[in-house]
Tab-separated table of C-alpha atoms in Angstrom:
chain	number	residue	atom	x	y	z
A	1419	UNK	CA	158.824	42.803	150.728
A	1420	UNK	CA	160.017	40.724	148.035
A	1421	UNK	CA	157.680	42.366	145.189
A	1422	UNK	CA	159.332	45.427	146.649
A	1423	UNK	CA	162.712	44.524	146.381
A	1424	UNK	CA	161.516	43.669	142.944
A	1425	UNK	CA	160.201	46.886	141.570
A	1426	UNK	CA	163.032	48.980	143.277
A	1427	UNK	CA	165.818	46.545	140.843
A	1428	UNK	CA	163.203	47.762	138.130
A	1429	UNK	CA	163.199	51.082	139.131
A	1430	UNK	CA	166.844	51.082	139.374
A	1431	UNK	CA	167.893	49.485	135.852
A	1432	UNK	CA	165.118	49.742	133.754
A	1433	UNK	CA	163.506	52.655	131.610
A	1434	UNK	CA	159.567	51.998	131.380
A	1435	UNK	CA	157.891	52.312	127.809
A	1436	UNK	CA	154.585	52.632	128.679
A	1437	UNK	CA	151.600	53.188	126.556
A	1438	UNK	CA	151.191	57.038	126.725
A	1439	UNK	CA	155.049	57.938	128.040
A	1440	UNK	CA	157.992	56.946	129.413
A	1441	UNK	CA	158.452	55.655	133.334
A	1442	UNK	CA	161.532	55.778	135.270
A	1443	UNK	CA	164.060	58.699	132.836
A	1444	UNK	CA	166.413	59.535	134.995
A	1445	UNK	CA	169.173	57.571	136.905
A	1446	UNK	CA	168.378	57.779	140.330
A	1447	UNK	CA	171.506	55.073	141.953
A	1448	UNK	CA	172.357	57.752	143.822
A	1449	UNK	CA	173.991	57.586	147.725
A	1450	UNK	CA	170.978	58.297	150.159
A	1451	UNK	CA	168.400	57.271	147.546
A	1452	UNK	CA	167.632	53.674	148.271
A	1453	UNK	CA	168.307	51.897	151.520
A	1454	UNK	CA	170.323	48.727	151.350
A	1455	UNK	CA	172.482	50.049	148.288
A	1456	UNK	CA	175.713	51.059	148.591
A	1457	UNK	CA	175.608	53.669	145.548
A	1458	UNK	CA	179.219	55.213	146.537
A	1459	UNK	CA	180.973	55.804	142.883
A	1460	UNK	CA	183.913	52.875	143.058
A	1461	UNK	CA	185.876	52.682	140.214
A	1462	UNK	CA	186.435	48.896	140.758
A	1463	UNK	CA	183.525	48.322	140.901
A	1464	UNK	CA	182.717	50.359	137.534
A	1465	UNK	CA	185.529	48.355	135.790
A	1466	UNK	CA	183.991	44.867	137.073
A	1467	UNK	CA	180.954	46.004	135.314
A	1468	UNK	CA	182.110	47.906	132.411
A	1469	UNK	CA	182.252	46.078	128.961
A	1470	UNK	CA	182.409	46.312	125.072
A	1471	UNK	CA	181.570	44.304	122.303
A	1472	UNK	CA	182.523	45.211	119.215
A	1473	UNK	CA	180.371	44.254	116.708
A	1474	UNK	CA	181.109	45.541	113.084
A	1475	UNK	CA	184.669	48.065	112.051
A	1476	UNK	CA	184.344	48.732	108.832
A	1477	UNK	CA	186.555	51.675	107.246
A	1478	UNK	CA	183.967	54.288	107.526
A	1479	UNK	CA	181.790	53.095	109.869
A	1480	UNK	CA	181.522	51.054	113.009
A	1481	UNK	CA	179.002	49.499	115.434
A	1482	UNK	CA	179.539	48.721	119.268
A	1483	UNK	CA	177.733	47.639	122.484
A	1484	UNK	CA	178.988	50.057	125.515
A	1485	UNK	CA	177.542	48.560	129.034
A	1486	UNK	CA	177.835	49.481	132.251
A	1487	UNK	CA	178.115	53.279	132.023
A	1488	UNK	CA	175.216	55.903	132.806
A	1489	UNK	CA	173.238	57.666	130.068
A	1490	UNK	CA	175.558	60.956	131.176
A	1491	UNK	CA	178.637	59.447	130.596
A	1492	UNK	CA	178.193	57.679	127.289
A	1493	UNK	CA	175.926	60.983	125.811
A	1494	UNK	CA	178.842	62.855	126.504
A	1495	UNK	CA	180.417	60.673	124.063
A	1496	UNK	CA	178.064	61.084	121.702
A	1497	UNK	CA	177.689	64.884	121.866
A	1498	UNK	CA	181.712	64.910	121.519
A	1499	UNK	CA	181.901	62.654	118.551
A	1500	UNK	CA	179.339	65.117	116.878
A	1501	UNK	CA	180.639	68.679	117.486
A	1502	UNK	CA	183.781	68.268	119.380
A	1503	UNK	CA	186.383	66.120	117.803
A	1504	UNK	CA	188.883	68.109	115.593
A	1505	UNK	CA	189.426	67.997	112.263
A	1506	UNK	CA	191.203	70.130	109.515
A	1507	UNK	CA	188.678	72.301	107.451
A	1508	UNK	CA	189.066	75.014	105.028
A	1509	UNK	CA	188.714	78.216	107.317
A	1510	UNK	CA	190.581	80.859	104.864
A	1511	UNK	CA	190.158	81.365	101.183
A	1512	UNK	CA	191.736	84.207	99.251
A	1513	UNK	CA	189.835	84.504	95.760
A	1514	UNK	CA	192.193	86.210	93.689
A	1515	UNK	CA	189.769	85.469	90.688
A	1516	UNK	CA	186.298	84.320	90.183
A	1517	UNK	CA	184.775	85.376	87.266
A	1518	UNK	CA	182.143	82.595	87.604
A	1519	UNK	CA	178.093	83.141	88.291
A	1520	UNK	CA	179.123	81.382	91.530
A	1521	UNK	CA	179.290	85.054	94.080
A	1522	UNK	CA	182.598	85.181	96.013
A	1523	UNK	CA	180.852	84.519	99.769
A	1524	UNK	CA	178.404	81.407	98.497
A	1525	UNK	CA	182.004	80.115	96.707
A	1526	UNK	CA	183.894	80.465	100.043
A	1527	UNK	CA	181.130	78.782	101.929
A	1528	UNK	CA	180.409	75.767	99.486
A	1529	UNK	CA	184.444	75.064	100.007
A	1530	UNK	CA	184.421	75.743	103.741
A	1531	UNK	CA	182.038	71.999	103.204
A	1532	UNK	CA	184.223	70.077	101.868
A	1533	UNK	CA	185.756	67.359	104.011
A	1534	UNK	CA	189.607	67.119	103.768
A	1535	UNK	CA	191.659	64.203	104.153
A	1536	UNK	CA	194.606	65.192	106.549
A	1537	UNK	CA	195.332	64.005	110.229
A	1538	UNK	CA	194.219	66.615	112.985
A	1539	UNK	CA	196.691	65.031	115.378
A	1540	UNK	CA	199.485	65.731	113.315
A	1541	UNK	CA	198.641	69.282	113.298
A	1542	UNK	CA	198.413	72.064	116.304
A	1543	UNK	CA	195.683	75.060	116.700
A	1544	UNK	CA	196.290	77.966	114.583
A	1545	UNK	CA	196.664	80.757	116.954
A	1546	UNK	CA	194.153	83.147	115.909
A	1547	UNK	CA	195.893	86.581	115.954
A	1548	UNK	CA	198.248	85.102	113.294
A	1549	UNK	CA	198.205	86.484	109.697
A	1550	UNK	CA	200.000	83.736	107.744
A	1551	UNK	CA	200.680	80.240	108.895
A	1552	UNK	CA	202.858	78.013	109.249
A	1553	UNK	CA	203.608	74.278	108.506
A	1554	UNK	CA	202.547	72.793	111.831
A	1555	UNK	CA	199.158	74.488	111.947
A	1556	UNK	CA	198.338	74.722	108.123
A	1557	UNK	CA	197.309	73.111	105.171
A	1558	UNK	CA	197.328	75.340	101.451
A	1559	UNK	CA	195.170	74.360	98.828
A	1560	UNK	CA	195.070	75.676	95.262
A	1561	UNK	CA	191.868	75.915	92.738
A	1562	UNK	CA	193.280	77.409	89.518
A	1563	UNK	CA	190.570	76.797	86.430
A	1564	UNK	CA	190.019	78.130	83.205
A	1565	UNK	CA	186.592	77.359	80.978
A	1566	UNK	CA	187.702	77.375	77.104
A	1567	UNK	CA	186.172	76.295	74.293
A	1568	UNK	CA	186.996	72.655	73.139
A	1569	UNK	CA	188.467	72.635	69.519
A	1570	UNK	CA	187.771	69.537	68.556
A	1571	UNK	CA	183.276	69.863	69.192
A	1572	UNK	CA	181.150	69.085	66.522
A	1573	UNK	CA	179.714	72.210	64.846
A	1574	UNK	CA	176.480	71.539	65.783
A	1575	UNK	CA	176.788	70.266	69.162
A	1576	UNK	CA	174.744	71.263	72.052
A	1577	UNK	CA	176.262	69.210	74.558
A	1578	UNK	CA	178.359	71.271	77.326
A	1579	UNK	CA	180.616	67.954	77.886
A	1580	UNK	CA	181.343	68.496	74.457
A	1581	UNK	CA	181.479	71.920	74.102
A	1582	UNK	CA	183.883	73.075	76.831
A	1583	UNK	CA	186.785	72.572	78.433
A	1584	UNK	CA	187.268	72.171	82.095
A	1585	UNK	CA	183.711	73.748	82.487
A	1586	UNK	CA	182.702	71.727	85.771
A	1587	UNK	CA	184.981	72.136	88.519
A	1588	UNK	CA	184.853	69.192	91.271
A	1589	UNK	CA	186.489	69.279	94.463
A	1590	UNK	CA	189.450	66.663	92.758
A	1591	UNK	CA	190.692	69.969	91.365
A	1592	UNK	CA	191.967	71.359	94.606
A	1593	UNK	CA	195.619	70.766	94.906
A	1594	UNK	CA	198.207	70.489	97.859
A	1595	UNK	CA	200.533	72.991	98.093
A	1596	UNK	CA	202.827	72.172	100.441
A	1597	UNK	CA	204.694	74.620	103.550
A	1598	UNK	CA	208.122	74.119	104.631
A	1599	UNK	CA	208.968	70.643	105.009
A	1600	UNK	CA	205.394	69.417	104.697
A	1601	UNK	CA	205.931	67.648	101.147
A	1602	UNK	CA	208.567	65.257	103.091
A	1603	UNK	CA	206.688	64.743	106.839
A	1604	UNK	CA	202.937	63.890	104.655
A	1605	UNK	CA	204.297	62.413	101.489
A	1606	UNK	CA	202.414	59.216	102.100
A	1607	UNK	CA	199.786	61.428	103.602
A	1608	UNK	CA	197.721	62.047	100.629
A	1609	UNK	CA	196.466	65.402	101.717
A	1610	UNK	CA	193.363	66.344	99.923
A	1611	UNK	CA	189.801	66.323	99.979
A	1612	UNK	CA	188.230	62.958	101.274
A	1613	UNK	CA	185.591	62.866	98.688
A	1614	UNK	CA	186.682	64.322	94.104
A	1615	UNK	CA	183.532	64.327	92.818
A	1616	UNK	CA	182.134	66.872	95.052
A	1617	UNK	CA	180.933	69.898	92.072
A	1618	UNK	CA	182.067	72.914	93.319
A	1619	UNK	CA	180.994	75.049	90.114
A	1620	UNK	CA	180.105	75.255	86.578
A	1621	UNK	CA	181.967	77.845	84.305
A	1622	UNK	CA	181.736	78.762	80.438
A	1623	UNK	CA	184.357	79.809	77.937
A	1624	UNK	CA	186.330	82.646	79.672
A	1625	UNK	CA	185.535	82.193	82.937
A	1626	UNK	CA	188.003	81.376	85.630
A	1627	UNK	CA	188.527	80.684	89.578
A	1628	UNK	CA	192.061	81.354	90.925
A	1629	UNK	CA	191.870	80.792	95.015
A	1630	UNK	CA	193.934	79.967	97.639
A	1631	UNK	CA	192.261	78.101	100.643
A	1632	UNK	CA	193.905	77.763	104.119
A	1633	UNK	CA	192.828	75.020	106.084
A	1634	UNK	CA	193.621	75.007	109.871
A	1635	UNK	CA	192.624	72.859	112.785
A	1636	UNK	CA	189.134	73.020	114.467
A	1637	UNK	CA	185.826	71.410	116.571
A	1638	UNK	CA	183.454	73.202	113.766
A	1639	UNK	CA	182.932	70.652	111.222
A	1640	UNK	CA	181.191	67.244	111.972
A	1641	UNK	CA	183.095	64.175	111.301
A	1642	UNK	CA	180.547	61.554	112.802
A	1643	UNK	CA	177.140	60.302	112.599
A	1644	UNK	CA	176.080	58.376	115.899
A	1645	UNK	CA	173.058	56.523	116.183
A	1646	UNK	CA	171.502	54.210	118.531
A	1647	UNK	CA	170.076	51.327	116.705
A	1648	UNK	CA	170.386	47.824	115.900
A	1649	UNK	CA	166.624	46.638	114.998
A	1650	UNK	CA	165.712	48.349	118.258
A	1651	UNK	CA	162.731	50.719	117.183
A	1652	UNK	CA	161.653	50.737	120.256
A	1653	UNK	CA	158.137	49.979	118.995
A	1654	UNK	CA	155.124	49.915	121.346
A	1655	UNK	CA	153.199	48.325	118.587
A	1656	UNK	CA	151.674	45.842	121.229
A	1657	UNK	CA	150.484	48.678	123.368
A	1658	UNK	CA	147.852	49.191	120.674
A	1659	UNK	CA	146.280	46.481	121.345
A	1660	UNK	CA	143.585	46.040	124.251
A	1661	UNK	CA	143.941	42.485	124.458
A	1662	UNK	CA	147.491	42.580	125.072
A	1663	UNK	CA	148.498	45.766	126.300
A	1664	UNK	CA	147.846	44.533	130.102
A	1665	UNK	CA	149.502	41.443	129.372
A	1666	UNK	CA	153.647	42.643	128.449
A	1667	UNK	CA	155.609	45.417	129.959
A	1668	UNK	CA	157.993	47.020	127.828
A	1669	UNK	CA	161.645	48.025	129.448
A	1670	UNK	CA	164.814	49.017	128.047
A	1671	UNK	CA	168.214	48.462	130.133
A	1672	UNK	CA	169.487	51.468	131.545
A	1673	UNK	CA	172.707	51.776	130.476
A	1674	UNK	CA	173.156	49.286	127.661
A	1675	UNK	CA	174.303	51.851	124.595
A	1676	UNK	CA	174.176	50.484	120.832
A	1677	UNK	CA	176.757	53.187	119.390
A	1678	UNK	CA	176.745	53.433	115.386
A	1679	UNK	CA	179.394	55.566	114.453
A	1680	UNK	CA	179.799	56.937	110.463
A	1681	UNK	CA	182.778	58.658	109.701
A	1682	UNK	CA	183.289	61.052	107.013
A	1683	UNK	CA	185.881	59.477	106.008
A	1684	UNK	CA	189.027	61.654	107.300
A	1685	UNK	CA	189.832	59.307	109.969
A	1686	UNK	CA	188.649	55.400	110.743
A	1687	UNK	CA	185.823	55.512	113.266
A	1688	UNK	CA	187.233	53.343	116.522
A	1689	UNK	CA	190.085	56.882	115.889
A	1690	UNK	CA	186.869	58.621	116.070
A	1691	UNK	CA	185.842	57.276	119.253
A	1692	UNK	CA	189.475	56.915	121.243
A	1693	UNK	CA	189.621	60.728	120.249
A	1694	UNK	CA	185.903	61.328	121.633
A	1695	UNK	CA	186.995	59.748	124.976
A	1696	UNK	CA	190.027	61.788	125.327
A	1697	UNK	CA	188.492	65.089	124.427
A	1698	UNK	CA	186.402	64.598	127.677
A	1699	UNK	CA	189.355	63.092	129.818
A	1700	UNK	CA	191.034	66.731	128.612
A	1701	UNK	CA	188.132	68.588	129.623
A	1702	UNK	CA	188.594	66.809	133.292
A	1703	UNK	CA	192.195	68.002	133.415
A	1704	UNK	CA	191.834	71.576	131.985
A	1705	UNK	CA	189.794	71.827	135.381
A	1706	UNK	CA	191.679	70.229	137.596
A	1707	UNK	CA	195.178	71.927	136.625
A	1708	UNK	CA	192.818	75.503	136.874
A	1709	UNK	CA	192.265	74.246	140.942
A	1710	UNK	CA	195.625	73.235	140.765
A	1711	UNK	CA	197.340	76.598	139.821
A	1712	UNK	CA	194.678	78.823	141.903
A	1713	UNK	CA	195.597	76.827	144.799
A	1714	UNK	CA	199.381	77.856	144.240
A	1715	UNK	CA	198.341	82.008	144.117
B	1235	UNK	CA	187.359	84.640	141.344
B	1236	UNK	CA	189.699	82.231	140.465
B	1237	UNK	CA	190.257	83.509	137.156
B	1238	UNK	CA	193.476	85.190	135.869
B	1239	UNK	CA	192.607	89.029	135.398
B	1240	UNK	CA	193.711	90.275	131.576
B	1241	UNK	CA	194.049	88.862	128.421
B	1242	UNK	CA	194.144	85.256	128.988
B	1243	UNK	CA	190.067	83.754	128.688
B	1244	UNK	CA	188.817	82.748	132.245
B	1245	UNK	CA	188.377	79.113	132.722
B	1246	UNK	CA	186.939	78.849	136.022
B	1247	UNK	CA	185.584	81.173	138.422
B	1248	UNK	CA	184.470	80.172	141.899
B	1249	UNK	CA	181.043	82.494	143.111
B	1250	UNK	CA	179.768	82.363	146.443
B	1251	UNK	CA	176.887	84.314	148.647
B	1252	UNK	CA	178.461	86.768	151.185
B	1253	UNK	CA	178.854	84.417	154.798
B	1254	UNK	CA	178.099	81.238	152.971
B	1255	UNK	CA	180.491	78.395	154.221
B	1256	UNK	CA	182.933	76.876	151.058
B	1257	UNK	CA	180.572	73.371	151.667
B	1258	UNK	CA	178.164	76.074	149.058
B	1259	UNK	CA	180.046	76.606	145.897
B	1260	UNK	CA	178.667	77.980	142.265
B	1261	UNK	CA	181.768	76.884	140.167
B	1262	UNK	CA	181.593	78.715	136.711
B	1263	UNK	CA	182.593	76.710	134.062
B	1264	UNK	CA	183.853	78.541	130.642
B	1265	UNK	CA	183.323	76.974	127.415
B	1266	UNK	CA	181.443	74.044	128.366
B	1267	UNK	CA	177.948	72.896	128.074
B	1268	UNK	CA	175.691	69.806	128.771
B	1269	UNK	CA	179.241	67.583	127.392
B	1270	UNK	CA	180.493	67.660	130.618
B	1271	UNK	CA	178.372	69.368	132.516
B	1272	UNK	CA	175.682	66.545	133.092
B	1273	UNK	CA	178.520	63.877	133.051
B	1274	UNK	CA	180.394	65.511	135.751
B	1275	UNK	CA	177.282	66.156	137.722
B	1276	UNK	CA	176.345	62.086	137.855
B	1277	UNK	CA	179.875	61.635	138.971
B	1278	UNK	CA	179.179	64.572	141.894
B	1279	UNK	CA	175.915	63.313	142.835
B	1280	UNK	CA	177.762	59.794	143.276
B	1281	UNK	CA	179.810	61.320	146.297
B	1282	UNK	CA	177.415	60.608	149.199
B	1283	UNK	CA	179.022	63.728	151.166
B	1284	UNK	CA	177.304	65.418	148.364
B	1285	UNK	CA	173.819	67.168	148.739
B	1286	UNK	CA	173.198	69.057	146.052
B	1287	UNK	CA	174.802	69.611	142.550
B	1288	UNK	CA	173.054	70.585	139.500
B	1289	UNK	CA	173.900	73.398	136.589
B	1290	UNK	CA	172.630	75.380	134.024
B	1291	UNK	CA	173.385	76.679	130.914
B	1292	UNK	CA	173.381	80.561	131.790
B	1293	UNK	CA	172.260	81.854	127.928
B	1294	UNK	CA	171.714	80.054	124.838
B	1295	UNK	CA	174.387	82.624	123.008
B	1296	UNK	CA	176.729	82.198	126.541
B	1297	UNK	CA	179.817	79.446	126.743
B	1298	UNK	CA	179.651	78.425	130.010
B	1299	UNK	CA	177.259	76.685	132.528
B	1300	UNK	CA	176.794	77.531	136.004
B	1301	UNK	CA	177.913	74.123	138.082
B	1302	UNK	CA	176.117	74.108	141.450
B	1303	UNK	CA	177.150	72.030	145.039
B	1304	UNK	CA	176.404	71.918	148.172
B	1305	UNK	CA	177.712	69.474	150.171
B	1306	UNK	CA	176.779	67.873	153.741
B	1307	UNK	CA	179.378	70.332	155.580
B	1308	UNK	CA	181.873	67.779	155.926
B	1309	UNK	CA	183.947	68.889	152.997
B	1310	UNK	CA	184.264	72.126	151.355
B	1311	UNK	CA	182.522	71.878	147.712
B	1312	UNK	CA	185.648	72.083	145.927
B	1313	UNK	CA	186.919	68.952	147.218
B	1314	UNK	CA	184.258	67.630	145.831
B	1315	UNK	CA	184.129	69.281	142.556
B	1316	UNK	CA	188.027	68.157	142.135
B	1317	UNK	CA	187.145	63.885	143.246
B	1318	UNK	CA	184.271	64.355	140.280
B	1319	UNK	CA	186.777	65.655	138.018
B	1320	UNK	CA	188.861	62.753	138.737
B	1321	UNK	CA	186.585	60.182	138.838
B	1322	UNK	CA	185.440	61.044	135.825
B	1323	UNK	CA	188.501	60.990	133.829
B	1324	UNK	CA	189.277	57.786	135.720
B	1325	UNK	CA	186.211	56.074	134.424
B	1326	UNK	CA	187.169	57.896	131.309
B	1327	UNK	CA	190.714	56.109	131.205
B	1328	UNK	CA	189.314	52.627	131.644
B	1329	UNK	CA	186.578	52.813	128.863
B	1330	UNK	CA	189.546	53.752	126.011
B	1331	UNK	CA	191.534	51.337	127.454
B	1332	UNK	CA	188.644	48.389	127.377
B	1333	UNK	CA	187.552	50.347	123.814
B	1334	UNK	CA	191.181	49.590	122.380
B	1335	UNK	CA	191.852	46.222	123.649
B	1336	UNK	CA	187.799	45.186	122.337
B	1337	UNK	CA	189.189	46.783	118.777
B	1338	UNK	CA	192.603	45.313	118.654
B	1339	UNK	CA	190.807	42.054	119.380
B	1340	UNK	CA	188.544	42.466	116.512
B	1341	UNK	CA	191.135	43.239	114.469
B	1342	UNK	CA	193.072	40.245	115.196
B	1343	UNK	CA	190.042	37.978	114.386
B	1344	UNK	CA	188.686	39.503	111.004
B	1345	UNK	CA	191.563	41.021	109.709
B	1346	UNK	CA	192.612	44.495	108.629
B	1347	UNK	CA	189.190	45.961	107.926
B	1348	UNK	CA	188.262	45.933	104.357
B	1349	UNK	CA	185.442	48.353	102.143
């Protein structure tokens, strides 16, 4: 009875590696499952067991332990911190010049990439039905460059950094054009993109590119990595081995997370994370005020 | 259904079989996927008047998952569905709260963090 007792706490909180798969996948502490277990969900109970230990903050990345919480709870955190947490991208660009090999769609797209440096909690969702925007849902950037010869070249240079002028545009030459009262509200903001040595294009004498860019609030671009690793390989090395292989069993704890978030560097990662955990608490309520209302008709 | 007929996007619609009792419920859930659909089904399945629940994602090139309970017959489904919903933004509330308290501490002990 005891050996039972035994293997059902193993069942319970341990994931099996095992030499040709994995045992025990799924949570199964659910109500009915095991008799003897009170597997009710109690939220005091949850916050008894619940803890976090941070480990490392640095300002573009972060590591933390996250125990206590099933695998569906803390993937949805990782699935949000990948595709759902908003940021402010370039989503509009008017070329009114490009006279550069660079074609105007591949142009558009290579700056639609490029990370920018503004708060997304500062600004609101761009309602898509309007034309132009405005200064609580917009940020307008400028890319104005000319390629000209440089006077002052050798004669019998070959060199294009010696050459030309202004013949390699990076992502430093995008400038801030402030709406409204913008240039007052983010003056310590430094609005811009995150990283100026991005290369954007290469241009020769004559050539020019005169665009506007819009960028506007959104869950398209990714602003983390998340990983789960801290010298954990999860290697079943030993299992290779006859002699030994009957000798250690291999378990991971069920829902002991190593989160390893990288930022992009728009906002700090632990940001990152508080906004993660609040994008699902949102989803929660957009449901429960949709029973709320339906219940009112 | 649930949802408000005309321009504004459904959000949730409510489907059930002709005669079935409300304890069998297919909730369908707009612009969601596994994010919340497989958290909020742990929280469901935790609810021991709770015999079923399960979803799926309807099409690959489709926004919304079709949420599935049944319950014992004690309480209609979307009682159910709602004490998931809150549960889950309960638990939600307490790990941002433990999250910002562990990081505030860390900040207090190494300092403003550096490059």
């Amino acid at each position: 009875m005891a050996a039972a007792m035994k293997n059902v706490e193993e069942i319970r909180s341990r994931v099996i590696l095992g030499e040709f798969g994995v045992k025990n996948a799924h949570t199964t502490d659910f109500p009915g499952n095991y008799p003897g277990y009170d597997d009710t969900w109690n939220l005091g109970k949850f916050q008894k067991n619940f803890r976090i230990n941070v480990v490392q903050l640095k300002e573009n990345s972060m590591e933390f332990d996250m125990v206590g919480v099933d695998p569906a709870i803390a993937n949805a955190f990782r699935r949000i911190l990948l595709a759902e947490v908003p940021t402010m991208a370039i989503e509009k660009v008017f070329i009114y010049n490009n006279t550069s090999i660079v074609q105007d769609e591949v142009l558009a797209h290579r700056l639609g990439l490029i990370p920018i440096r503004a708060d997304p909690r500062l600004f609101e969702y761009r309602n898509s039905a309007a034309e132009e925007g405005s200064e609580i849902d917009t940020i307008q950037l400028q890319l104005k460059v000319k390629c000209s010869r440089n006077p002052r070249a050798s004669k019998d240079s070959s060199d294009p950094r010696e050459l030309y002028l202004h013949h390699m545009v990076y992502s430093r030459d995008l400038k801030w054009m402030p709406i409204g009262n913008q240039a007052d509200v983010f003056a310590d903001a430094f609005i811009g993109p995150v990283h100026d040595d991005i290369l954007i294009a290469q241009l020769r004498p004559g050539q020019e590119l005169d665009i506007v860019m819009h960028c506007v609030k959104g869950i398209g671009e990714k602003v983390a990595k998340v990983v789960n690793s801290r010298l954990d390989t999860c290697s079943r090395e030993v299992l290779r081995h006859d002699d030994l292989k009957n000798l250690v069993k291999l378990g991971r704890i069920r829902d002991h997370f190593i989160f390893t978030v990288e930022s992009t560097g728009i906002l700090p990662p632990d940001v990152l994370v508080a906004e993660a955990i609040q994008v699902l608490m949102s989803k929660c309520q957009r449901f429960l005020s949709e029973l709320d209302s339906s219940d009112m008709d | 259904s649930m949802a408000a007929e005309g321009e504004k996007k459904p959000v949730l619609e409510m489907v059930q079989a002709d005669g079935a009792d409300d304890g069998c419920v297919t909730f369908v859930m707009h612009e969601e996927d596994h994010t919340l659909g497989n958290s909020l089904r742990y929280m469901i399945m935790k609810n021991p008047e709770v015999d079923f629940c399960g979803y799926t994602i309807t099409h690959p090139s489709e926004t919304k998952i079709n949420f599935r309970i049944q319950t014992r017959g004690n309480i209609p489904a979307t009682e159910a569905f709602r004490q998931g919903l809150t549960d889950l933004s309960e638990a939600c509330q307490h790990v941002l709260n433990t999250f910002q308290a562990r990081v505030n501490e860390f900040k207090e002990t190494q300092g403003q963090p550096t490059e």
